[in-house]
Short mmCIF file of C-alpha atoms in Angstrom, two decimals:
data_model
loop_
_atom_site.label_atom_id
_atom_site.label_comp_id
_atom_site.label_asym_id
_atom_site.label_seq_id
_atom_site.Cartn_x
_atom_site.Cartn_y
_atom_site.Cartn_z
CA UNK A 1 -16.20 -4.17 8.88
CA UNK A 2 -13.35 -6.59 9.69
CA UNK A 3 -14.21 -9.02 6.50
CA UNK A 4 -14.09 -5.59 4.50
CA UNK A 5 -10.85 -5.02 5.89
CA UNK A 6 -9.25 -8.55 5.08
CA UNK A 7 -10.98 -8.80 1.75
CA UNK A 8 -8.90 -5.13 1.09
CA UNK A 9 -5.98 -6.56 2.45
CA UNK A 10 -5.78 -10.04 0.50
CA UNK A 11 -6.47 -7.86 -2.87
CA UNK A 12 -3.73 -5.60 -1.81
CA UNK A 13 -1.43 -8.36 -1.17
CA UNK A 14 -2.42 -9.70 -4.73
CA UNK A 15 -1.31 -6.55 -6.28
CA UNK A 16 1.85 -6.44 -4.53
CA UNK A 17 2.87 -9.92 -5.89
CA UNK A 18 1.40 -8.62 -9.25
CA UNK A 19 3.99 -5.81 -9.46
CA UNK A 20 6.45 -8.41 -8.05
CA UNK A 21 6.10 -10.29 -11.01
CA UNK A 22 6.22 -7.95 -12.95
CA UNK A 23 9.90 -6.64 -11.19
CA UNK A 24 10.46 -10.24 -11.75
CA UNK A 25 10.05 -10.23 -15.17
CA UNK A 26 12.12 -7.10 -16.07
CA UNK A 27 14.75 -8.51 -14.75
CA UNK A 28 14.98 -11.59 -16.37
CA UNK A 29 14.44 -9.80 -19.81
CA UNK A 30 17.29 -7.28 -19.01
CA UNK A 31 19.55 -9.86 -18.84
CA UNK A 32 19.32 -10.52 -14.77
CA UNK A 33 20.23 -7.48 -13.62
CA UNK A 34 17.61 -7.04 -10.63
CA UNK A 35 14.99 -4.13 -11.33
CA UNK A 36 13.13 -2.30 -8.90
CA UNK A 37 9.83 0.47 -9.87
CA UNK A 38 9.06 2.82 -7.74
CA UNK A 39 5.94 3.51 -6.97
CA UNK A 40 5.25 6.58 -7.92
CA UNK A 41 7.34 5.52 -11.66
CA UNK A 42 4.29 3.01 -11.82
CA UNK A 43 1.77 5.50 -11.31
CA UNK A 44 3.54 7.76 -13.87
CA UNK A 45 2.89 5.08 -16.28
CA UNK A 46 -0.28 4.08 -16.23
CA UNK A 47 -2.23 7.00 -15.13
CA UNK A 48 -0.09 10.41 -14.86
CA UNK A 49 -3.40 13.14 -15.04
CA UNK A 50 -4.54 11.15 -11.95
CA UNK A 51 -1.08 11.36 -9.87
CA UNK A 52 -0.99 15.78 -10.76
CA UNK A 53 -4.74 15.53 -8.98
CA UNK A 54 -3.09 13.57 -6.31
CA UNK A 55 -0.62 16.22 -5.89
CA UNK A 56 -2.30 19.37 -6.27
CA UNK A 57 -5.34 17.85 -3.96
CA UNK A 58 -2.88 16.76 -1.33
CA UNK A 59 -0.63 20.38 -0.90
CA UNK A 60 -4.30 22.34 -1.30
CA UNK A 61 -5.96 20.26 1.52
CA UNK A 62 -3.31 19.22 4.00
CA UNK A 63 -0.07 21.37 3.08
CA UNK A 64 2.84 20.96 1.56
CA UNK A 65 5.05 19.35 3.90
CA UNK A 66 2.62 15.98 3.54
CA UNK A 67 3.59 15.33 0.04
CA UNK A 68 7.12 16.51 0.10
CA UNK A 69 8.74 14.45 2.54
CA UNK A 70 6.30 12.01 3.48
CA UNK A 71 4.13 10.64 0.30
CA UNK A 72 7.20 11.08 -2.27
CA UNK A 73 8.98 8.66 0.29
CA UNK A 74 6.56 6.05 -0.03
CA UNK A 75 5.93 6.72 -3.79
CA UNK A 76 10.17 6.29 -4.39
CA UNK A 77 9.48 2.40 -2.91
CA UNK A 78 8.87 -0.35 -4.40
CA UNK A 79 5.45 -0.79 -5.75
CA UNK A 80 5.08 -4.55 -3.78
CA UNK A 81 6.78 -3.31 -0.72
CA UNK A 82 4.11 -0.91 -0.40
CA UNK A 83 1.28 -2.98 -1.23
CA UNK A 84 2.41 -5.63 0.43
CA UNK A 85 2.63 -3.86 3.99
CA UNK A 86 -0.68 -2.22 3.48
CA UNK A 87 -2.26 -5.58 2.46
CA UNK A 88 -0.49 -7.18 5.56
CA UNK A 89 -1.74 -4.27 8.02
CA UNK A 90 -5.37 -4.14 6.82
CA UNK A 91 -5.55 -8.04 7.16
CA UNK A 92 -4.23 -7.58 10.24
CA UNK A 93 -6.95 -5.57 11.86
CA UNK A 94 -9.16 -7.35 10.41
CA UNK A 95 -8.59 -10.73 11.76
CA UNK A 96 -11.20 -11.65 14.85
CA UNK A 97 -9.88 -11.23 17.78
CA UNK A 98 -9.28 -13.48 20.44
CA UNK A 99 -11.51 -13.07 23.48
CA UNK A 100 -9.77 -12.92 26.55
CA UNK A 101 -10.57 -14.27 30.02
CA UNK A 102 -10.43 -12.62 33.09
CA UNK A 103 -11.09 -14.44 36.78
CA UNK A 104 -10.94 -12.05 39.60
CA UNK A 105 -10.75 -13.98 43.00
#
C-alpha cells in the first residue's frame, strides 16, 4: 500500500509542475505579467460534462454545504498548489517508517 501511495504522490507532483509550466508559459507569452488558473478554470477546459457530474454527485450524496464552501475553495487555487500538496501528503504517508526503540529498565 505505501509504494501505491508514493507512486500516486510522485505522479501528482508531476502534474503539479506540469500545470506550473504551463502558468509559466502564459506568462511569458502575455508579455510577463504572472498568470495563475484555477483549478476548477482547468477543469472547465478540458473536461466541463465531467466537472457538472462532479457537482451534481457531490450536493446529491454528501450535501450542499461540501461543495459550496469547501470544494469551490480548493477548485479557485492554483492547479499546482493543489497537486502539489496532495502529491507531497500522499508521498508522505507513504514513506517507511522508522522503527523505533524502546528499553524499559
Amino acid at each position: 500500500m505505501r509504494f501505491v501511495l508514493r507512486i500516486l504522490g510522485v505522479w501528482l507532483l508531476l502534474l503539479a509542475m506540469v500545470a506550473a509550466v504551463v502558468d509559466a508559459t502564459k506568462s511569458l507569452a502575455g508579455g510577463g505579467a504572472w498568470v495563475v488558473t484555477p483549478m476548477g478554470q482547468q477543469w472547465r477546459e478540458l473536461a466541463p460534462e465531467t466537472l457538472n457530474v462532479s457537482k451534481v454527485w457531490i450536493e446529491t450524496n454528501a450535501g450542499k454545504w461540501l461543495w459550496d464552501p469547501f470544494i469551490l475553495g480548493i477548485l479557485s487555487a492554483p492547479t499546482w498548489v493543489v497537486f502539489g500538496i496532495l502529491g507531497v501528503f500522499l508521498y508522505w504517508l507513504g514513506q517507511k517508517r522508522k522503527e523505533v526503540e524502546v528499553y524499559i529498565n
